[in-house]
GROMACS .gro file of N, CA and C in nm:
model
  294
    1UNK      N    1  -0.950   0.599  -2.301
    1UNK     CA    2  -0.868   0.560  -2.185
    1UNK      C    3  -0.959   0.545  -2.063
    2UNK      N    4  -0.940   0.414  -2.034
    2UNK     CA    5  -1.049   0.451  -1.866
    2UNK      C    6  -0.990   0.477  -1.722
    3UNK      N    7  -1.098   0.538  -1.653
    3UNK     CA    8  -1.063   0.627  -1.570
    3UNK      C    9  -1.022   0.536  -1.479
    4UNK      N   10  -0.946   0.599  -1.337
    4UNK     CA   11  -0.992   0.466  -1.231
    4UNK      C   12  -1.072   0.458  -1.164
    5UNK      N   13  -1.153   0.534  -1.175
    5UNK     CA   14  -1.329   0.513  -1.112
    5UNK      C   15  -1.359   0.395  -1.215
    6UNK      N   16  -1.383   0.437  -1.319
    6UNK     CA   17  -1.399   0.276  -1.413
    6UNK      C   18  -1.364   0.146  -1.383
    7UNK      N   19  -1.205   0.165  -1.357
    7UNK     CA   20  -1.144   0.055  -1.332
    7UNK      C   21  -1.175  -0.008  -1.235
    8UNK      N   22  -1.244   0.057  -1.130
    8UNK     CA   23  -1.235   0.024  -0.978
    8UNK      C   24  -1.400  -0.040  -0.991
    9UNK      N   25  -1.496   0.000  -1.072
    9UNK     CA   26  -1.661  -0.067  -1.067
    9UNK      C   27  -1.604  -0.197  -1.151
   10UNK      N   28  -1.545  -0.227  -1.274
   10UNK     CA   29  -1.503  -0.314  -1.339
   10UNK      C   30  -1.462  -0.421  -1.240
   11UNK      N   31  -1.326  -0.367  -1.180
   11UNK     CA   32  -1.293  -0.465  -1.063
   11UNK      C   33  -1.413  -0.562  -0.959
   12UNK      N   34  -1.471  -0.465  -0.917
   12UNK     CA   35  -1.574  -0.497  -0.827
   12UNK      C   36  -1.649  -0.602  -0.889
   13UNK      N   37  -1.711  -0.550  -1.019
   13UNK     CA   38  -1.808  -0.652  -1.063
   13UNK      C   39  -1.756  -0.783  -1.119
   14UNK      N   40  -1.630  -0.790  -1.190
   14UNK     CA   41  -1.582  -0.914  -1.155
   14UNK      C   42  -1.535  -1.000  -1.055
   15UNK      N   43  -1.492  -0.908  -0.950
   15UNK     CA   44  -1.471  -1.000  -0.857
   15UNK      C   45  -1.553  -1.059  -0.735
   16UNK      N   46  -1.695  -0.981  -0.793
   16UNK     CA   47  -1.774  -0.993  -0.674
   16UNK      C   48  -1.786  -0.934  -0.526
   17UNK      N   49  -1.725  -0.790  -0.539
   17UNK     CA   50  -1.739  -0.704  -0.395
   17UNK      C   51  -1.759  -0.584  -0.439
   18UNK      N   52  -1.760  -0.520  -0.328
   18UNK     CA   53  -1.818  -0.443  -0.336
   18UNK      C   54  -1.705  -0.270  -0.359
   19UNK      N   55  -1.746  -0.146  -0.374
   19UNK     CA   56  -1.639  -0.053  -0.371
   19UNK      C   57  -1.575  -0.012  -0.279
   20UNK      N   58  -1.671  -0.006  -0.161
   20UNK     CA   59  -1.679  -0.020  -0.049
   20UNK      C   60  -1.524  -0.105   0.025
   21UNK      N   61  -1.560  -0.270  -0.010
   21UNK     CA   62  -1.479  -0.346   0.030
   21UNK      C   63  -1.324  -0.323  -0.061
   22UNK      N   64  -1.352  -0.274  -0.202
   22UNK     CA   65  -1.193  -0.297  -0.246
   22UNK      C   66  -1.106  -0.151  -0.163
   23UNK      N   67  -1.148  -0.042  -0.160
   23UNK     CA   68  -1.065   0.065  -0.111
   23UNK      C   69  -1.067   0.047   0.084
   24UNK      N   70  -1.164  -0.051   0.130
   24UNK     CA   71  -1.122  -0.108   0.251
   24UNK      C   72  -0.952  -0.114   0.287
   25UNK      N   73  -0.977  -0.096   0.441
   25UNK     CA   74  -0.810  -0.119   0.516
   25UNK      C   75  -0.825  -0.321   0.490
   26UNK      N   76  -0.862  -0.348   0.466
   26UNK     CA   77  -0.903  -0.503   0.515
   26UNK      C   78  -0.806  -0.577   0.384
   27UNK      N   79  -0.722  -0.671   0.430
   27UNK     CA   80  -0.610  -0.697   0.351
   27UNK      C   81  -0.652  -0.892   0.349
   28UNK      N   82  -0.747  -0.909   0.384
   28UNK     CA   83  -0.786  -1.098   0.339
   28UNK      C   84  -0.777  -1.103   0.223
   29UNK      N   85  -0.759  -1.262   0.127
   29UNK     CA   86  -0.705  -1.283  -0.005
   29UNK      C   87  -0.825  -1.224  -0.094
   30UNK      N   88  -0.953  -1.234  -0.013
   30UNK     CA   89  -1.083  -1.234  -0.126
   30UNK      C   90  -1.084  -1.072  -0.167
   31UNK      N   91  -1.020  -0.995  -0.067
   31UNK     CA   92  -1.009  -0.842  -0.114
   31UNK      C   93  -0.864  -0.810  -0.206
   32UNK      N   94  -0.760  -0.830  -0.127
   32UNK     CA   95  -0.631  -0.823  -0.143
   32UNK      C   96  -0.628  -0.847  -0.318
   33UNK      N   97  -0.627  -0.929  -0.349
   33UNK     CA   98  -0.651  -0.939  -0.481
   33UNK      C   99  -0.679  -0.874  -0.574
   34UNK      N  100  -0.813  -0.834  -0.611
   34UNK     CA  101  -0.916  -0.786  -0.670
   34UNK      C  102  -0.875  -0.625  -0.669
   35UNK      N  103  -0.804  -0.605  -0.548
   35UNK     CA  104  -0.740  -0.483  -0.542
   35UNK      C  105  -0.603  -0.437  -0.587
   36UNK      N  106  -0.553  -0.516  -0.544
   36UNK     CA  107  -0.405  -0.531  -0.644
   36UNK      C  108  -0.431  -0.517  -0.823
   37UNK      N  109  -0.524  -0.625  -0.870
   37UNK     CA  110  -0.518  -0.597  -0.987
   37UNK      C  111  -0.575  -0.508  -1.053
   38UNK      N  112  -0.671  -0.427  -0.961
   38UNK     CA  113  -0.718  -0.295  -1.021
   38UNK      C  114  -0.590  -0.197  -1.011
   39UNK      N  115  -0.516  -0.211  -0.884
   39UNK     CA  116  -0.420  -0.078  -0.898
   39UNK      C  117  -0.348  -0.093  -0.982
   40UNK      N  118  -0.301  -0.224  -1.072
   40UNK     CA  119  -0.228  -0.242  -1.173
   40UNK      C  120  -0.294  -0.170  -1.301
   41UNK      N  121  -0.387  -0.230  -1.317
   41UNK     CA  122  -0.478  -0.166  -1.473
   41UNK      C  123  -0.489  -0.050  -1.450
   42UNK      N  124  -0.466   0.035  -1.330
   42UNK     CA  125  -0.486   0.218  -1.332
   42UNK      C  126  -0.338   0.222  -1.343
   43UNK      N  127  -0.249   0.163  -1.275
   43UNK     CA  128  -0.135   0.224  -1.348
   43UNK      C  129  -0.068   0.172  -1.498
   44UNK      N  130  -0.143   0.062  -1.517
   44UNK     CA  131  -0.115   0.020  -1.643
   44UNK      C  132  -0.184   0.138  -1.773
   45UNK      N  133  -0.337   0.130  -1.731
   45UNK     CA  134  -0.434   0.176  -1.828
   45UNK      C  135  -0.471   0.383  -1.836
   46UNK      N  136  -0.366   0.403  -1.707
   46UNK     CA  137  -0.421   0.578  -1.730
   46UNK      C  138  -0.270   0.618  -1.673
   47UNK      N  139  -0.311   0.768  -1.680
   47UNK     CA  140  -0.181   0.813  -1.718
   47UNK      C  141  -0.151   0.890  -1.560
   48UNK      N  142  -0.227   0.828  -1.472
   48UNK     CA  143  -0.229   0.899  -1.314
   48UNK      C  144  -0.076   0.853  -1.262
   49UNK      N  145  -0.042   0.935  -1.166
   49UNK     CA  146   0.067   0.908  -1.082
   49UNK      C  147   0.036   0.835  -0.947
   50UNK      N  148   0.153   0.739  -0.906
   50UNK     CA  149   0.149   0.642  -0.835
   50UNK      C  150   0.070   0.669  -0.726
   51UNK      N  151   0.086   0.819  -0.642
   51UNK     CA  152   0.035   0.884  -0.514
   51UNK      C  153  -0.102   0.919  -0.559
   52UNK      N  154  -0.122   0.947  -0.717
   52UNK     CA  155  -0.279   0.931  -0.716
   52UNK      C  156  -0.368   0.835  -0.710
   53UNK      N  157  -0.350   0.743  -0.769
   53UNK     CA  158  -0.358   0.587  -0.774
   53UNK      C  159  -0.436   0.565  -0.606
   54UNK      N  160  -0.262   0.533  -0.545
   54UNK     CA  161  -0.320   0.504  -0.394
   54UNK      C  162  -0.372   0.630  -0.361
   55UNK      N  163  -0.381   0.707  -0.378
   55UNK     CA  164  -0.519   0.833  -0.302
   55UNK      C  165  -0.692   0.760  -0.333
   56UNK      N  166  -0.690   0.702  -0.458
   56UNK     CA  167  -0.793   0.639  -0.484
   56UNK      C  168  -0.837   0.510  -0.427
   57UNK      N  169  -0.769   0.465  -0.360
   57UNK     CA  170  -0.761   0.313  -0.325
   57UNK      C  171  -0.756   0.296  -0.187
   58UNK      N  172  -0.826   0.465  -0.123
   58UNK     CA  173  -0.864   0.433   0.013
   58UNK      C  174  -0.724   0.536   0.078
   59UNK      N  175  -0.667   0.593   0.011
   59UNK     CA  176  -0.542   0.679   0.089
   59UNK      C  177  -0.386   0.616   0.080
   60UNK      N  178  -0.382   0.474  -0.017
   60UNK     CA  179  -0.233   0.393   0.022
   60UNK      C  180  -0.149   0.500  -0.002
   61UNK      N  181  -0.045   0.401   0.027
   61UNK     CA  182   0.129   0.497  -0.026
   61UNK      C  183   0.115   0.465  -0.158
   62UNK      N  184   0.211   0.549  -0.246
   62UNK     CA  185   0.267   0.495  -0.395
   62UNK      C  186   0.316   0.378  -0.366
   63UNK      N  187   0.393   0.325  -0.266
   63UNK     CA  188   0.460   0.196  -0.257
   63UNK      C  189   0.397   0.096  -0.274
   64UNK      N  190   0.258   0.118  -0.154
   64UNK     CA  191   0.142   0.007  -0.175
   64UNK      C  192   0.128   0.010  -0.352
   65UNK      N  193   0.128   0.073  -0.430
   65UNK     CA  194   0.044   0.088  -0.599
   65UNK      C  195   0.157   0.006  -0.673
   66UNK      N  196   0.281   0.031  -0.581
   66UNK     CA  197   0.410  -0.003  -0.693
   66UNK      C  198   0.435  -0.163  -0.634
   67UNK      N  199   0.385  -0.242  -0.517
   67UNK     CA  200   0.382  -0.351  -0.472
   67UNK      C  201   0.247  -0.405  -0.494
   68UNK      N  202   0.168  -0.367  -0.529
   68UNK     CA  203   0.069  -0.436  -0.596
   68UNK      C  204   0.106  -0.487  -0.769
   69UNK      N  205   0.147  -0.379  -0.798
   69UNK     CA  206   0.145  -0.415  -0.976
   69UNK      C  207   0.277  -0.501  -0.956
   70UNK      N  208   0.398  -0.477  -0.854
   70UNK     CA  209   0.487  -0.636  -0.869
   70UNK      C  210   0.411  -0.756  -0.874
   71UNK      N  211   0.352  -0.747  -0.744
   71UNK     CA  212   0.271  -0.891  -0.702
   71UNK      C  213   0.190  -0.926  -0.840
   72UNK      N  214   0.104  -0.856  -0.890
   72UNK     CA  215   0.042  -0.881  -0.979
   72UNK      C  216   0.104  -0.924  -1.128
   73UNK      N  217   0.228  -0.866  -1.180
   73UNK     CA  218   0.307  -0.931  -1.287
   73UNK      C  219   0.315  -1.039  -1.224
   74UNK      N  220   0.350  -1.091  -1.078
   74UNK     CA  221   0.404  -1.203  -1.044
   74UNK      C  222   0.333  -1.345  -1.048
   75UNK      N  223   0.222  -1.276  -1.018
   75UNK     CA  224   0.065  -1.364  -0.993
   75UNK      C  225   0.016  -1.428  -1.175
   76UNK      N  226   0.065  -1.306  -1.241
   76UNK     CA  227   0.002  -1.367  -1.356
   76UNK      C  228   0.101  -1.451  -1.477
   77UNK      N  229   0.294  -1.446  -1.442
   77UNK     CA  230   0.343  -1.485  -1.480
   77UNK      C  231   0.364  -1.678  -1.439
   78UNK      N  232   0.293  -1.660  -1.308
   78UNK     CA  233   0.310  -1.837  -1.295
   78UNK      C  234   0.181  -1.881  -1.243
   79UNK      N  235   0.034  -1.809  -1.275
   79UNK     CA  236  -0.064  -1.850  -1.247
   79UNK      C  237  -0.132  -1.851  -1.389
   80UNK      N  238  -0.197  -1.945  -1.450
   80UNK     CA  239  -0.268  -1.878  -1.564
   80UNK      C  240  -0.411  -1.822  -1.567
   81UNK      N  241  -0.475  -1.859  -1.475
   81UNK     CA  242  -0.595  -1.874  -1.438
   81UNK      C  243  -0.634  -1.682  -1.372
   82UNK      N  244  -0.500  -1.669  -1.307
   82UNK     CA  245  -0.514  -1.501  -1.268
   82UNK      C  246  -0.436  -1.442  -1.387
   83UNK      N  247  -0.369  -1.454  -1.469
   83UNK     CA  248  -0.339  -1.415  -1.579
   83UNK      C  249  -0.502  -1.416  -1.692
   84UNK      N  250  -0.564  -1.462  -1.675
   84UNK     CA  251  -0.682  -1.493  -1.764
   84UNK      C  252  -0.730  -1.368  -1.703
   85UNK      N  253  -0.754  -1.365  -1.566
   85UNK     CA  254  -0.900  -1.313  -1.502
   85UNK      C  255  -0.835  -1.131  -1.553
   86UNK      N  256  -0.734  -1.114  -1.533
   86UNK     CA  257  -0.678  -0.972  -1.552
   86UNK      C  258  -0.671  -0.909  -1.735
   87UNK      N  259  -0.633  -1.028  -1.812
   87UNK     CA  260  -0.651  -0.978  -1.912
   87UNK      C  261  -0.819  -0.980  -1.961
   88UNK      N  262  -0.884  -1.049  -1.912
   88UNK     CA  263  -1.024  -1.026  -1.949
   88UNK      C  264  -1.054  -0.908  -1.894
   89UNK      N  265  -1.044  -0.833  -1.786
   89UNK     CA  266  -1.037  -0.742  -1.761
   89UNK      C  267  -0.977  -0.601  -1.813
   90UNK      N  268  -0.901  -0.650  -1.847
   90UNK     CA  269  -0.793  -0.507  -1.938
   90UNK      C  270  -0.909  -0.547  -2.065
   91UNK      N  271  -0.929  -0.623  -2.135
   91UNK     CA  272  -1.043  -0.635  -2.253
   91UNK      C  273  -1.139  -0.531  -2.251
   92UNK      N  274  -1.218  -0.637  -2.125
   92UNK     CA  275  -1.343  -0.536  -2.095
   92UNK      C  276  -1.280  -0.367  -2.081
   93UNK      N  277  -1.208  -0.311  -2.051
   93UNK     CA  278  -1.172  -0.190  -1.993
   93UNK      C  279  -1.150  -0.083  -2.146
   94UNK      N  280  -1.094  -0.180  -2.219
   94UNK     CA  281  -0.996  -0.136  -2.362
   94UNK      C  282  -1.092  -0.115  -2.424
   95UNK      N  283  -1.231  -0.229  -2.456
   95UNK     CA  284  -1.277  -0.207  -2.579
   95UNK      C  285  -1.417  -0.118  -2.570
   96UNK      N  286  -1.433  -0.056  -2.670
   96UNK     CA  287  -1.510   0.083  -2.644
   96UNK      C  288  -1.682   0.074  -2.615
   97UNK      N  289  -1.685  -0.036  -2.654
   97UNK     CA  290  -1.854  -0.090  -2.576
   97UNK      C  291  -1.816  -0.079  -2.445
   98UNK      N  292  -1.718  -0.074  -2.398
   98UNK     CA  293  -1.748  -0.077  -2.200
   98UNK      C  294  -1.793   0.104  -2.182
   0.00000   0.00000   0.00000
């Protein structure tokens, strides 16, 4: 099972920022993103609670964790291209060479 420290370097290195920048207050699309779909794969991929989640992600609310993983079903049900980038990600995360 990976952690969300895992999840959160995974994120980064695909999306090209830094750790720094994803648990940032800074809400532009090039962060916003990349961050959303990590808080999804921690609440998708571990067994943490919502308030832990956002404790990790810079201090959010559970709400912020539980409006990210909407946005993010949402993003990947009529985008395919962010539907790609997330399940390659849950891949990388799942399979035990990571």
């Amino acid at each position: 099972v990976p952690s969300i420290a895992g999840i959160k370097a995974a994120a980064c290195e695909q999306f090209g920022i830094s750790g720094e920048e994803l648990v940032s207050p800074t809400r532009t699309a090039r962060l916003a993103w990349p961050r959303q779909v990590a808080m999804y794969l921690a609440r998708e991929l571990t067994q943490e609670s919502l308030p832990t989640i956002g404790r990790e992600f810079g201090g959010r609310d559970h709400t912020t964790v539980l409006h990210a993983w909407r946005r993010t079903e949402e993003r990947m049900s009529t985008n395919a291209s962010s539907r790609t980038a997330v399940e390659e990600l849950r891949t990388r995360l799942t399979t035990p060479s990571y």
